[in-house]
CSV table of C-alpha atoms in Angstrom, one decimal:
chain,number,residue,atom,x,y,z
A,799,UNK,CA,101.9,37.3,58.2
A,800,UNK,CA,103.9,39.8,60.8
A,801,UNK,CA,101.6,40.8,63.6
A,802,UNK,CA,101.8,42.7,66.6
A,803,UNK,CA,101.6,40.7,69.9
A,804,UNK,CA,100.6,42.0,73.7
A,805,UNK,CA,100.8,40.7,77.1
A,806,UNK,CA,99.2,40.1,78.9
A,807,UNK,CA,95.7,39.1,77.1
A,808,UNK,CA,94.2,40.3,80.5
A,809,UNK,CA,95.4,41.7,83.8
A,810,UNK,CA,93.9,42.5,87.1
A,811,UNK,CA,95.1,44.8,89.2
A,812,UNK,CA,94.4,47.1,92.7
A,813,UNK,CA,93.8,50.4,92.6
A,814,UNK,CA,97.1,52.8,93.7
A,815,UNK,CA,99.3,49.6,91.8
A,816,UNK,CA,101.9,49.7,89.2
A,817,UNK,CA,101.0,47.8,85.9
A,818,UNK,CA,103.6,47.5,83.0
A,819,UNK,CA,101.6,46.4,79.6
A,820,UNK,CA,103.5,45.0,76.9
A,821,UNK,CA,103.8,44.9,73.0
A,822,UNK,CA,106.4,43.8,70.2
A,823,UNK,CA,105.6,45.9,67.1
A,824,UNK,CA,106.4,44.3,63.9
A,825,UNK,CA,109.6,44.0,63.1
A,826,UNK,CA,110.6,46.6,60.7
A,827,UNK,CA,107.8,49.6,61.5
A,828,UNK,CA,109.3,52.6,63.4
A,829,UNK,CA,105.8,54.3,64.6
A,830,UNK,CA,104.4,53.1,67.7
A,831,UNK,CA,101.2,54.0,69.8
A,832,UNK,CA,99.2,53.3,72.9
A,833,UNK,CA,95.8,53.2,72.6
A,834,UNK,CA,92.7,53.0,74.8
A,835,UNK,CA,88.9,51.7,74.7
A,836,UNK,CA,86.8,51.9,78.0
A,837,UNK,CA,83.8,49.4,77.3
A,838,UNK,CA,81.5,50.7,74.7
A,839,UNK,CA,83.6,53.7,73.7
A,840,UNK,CA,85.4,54.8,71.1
A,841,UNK,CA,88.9,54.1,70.3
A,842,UNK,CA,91.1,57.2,71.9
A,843,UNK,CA,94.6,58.1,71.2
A,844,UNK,CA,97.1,57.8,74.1
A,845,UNK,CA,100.5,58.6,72.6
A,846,UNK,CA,102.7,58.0,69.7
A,847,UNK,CA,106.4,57.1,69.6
A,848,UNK,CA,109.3,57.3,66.6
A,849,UNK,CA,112.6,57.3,67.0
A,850,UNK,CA,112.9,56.2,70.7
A,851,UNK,CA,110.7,59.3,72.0
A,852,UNK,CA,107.4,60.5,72.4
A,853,UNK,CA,106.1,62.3,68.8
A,854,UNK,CA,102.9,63.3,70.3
A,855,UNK,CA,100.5,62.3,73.3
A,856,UNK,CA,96.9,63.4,74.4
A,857,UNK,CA,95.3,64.9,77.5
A,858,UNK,CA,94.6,61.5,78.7
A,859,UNK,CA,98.5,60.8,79.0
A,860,UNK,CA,99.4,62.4,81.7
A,861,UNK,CA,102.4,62.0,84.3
A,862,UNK,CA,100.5,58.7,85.4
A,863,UNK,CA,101.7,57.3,82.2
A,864,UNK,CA,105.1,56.5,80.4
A,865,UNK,CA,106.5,54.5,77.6
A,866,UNK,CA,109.6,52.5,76.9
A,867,UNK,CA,111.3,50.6,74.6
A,868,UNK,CA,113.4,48.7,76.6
A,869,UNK,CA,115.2,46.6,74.0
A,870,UNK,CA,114.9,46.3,70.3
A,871,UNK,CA,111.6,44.5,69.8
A,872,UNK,CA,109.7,45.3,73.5
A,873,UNK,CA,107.3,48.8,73.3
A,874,UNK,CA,106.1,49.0,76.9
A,875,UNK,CA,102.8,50.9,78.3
A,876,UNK,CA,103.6,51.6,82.3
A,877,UNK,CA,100.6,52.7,84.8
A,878,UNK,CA,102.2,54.9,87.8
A,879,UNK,CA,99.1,54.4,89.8
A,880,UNK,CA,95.8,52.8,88.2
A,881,UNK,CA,92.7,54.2,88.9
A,882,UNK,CA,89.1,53.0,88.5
A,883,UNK,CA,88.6,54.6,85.3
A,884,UNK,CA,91.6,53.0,84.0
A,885,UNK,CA,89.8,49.9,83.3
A,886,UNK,CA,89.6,49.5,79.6
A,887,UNK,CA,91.3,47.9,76.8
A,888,UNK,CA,94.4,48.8,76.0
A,889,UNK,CA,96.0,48.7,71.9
A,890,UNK,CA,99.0,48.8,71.0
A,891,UNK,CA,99.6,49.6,67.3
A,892,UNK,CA,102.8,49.6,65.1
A,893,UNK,CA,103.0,51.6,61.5
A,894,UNK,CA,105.5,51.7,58.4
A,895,UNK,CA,105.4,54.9,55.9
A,896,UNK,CA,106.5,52.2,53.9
A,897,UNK,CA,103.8,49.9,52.1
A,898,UNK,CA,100.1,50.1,53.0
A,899,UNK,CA,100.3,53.0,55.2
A,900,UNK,CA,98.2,50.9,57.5
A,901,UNK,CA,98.5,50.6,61.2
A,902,UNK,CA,98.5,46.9,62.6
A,903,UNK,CA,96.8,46.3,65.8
A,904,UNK,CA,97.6,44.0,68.6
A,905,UNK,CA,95.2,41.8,70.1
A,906,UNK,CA,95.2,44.7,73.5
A,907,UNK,CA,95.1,43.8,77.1
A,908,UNK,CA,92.2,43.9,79.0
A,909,UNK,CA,93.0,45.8,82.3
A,910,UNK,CA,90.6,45.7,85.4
A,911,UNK,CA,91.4,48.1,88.0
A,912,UNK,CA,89.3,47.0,91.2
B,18,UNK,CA,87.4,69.4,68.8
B,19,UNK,CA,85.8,66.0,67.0
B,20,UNK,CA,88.9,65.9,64.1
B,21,UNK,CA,86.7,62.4,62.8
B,22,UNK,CA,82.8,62.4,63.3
B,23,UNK,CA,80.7,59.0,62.4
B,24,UNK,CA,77.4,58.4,63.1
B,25,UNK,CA,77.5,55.7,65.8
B,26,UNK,CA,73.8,54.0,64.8
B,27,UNK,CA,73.6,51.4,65.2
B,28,UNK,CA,72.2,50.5,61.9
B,29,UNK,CA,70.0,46.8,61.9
B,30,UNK,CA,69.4,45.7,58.7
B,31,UNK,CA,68.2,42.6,56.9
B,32,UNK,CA,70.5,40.1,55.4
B,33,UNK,CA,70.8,41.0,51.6
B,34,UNK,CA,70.2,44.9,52.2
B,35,UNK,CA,72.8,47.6,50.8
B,36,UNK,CA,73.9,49.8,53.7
B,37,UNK,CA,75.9,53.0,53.5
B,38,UNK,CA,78.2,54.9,56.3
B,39,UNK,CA,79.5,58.2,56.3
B,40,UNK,CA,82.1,59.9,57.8
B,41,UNK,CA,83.4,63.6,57.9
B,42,UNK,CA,86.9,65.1,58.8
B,43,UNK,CA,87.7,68.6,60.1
B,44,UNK,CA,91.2,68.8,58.8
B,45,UNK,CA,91.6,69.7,55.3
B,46,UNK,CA,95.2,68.4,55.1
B,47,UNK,CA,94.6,65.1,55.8
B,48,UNK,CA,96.4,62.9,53.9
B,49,UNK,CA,95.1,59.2,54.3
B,50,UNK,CA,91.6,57.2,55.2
B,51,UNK,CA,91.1,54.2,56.1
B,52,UNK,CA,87.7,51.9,57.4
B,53,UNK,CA,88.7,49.4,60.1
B,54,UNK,CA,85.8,46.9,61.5
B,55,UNK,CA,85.6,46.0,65.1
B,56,UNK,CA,84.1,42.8,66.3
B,57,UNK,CA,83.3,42.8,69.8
B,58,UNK,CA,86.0,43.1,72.4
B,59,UNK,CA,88.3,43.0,69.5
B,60,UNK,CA,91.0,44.9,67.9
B,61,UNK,CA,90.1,46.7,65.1
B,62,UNK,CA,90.8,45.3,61.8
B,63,UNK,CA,91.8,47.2,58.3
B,64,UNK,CA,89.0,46.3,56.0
B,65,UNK,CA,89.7,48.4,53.2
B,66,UNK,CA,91.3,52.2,52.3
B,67,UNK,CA,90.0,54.8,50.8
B,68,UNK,CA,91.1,56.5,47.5
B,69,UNK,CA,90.3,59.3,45.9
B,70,UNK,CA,89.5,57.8,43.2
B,71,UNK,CA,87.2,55.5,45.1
B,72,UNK,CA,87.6,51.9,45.4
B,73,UNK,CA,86.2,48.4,45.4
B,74,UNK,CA,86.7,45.3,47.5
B,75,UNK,CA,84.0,42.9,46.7
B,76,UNK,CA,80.4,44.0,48.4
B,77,UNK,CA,82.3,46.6,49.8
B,78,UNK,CA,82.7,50.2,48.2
B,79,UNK,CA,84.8,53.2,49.7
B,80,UNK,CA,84.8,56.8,48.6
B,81,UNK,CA,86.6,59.9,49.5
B,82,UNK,CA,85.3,63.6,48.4
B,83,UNK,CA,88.1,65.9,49.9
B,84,UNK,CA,86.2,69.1,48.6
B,85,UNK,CA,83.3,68.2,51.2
B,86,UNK,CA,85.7,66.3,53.2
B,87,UNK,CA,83.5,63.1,54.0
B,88,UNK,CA,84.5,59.4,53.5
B,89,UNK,CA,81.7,56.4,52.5
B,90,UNK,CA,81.4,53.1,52.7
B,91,UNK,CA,78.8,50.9,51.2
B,92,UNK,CA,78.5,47.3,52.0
B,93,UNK,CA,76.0,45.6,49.5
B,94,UNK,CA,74.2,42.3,49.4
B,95,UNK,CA,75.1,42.3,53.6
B,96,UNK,CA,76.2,39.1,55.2
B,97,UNK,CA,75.2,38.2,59.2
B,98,UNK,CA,79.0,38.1,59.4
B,99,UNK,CA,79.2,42.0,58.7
B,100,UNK,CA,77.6,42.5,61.8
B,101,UNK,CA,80.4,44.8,63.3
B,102,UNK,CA,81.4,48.1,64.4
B,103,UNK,CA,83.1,50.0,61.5
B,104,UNK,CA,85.8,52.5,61.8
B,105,UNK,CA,86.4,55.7,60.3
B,106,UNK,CA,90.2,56.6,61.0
B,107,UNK,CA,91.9,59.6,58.9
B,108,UNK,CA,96.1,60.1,58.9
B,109,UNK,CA,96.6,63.7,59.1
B,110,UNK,CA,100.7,62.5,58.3
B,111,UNK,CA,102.0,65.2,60.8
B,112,UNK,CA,103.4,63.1,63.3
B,113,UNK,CA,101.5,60.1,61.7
B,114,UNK,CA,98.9,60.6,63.5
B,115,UNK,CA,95.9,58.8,63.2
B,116,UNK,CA,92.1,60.3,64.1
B,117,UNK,CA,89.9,57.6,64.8
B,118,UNK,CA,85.8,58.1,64.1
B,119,UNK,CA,83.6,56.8,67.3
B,120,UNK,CA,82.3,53.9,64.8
B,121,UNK,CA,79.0,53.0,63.5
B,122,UNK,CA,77.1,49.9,65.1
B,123,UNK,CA,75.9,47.4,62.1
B,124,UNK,CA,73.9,44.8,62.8
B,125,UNK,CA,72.4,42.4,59.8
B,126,UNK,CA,69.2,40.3,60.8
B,127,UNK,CA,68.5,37.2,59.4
């Protein structure tokens, strides 16, 4: 069964650095999106991405933030300058109007700002 | 402005016990619902979506009422392996966006 992989499974980083979080979408899906979940919160919304743009994004993605897709498979989540409260879990999620109309989750990174 | 409001429980109930979640959307034009369940420190998970006609997986029973514009899901005969955070996510199709409920804690005691 396709599935959506991320990398890393957990990364620790310094406040002020740069972290690049990764995902491959399945295959064929065209919608992409960032997710967050800070421990024992909901699920929130980061940003969405068809067509190699941003469709939409939410007050929490700000100019800190930016996506990529680099190459053909890779759909990239970069961190300008992490902050303390940007220790959560991050999810990436891929989508296809075609078929269940389900999004497929990845298994998200873990990131630990200290 | 909560687009997808869930109440978060949690809900504890004995093995074998019917439990029932609700959800309720703002947006009238929403075109798709879904319930995802969330293990701990996990991703969440489709478990079934909703029609609306309603629809059956098993224990599990989902309904949609877009005239009141809430979503269900009932979980009979409950398993200690439903124990779970469940997920009420609605696809308002504009920009295929998807509106995700702050999920309601299960936990089923032996």
């Amino acid at each position: 069964e396709p599935e959506v992989t991320q990398t890393p499974s957990h990364q620790v980083t310094q406040m002020g650095q740069e972290v690049i979080l990764r995902c491959v979408p399945i295959s064929n899906h065209l919608y992409f999106y960032w997710y967050r979940q800070i421990l024992g919160q909901k699920v929130e919304f980061l940003v969405s991405f068809y067509n190699n743009e941003i469709s939409e994004k939410s007050e929490i993605f700000d100019d800190q933030f930016s996506v990529e897709r680099p190459d053909g498979s890779n759909f990239t989540l970069k961190i300008r300058s992490t902050k303390l409260e940007d220790s959560a879990m991050y999810f990436c999620a891929s989508f296809s109007t075609r078929g269940s109309n389900e999004q497929f989750f990845g298994p998200g990174t873990r990131l630990t700002v200290l | 402005r909560k687009e997808v409001e869930q109440d978060p429980g949690p809900f504890n109930v004995p093995e074998g016990a019917t439990v029932a979640f609700n959800c309720t959307y703002s947006n009238s034009a929403s075109q798709s619902f879904f319930w995802y369940r969330q293990d701990c420190r996990k991703e969440p998970k489709l478990l079934m979506s909703v029609y609306s006609s309603g629809n059956e997986d098993g224990r599990f029973t989902a309904q949609l009422n877009r005239a009141s514009q809430y979503i269900s899901l009932l979980i009979r005969d409950s398993k200690l392996s439903d124990s779970a955070t469940y997920l009420c996510v609605v696809n308002e199709n504009t920009g295929n966006q998807f509106y995700f409920g702050t999920g309601t804690s299960l936990t089923v005691i032996p």
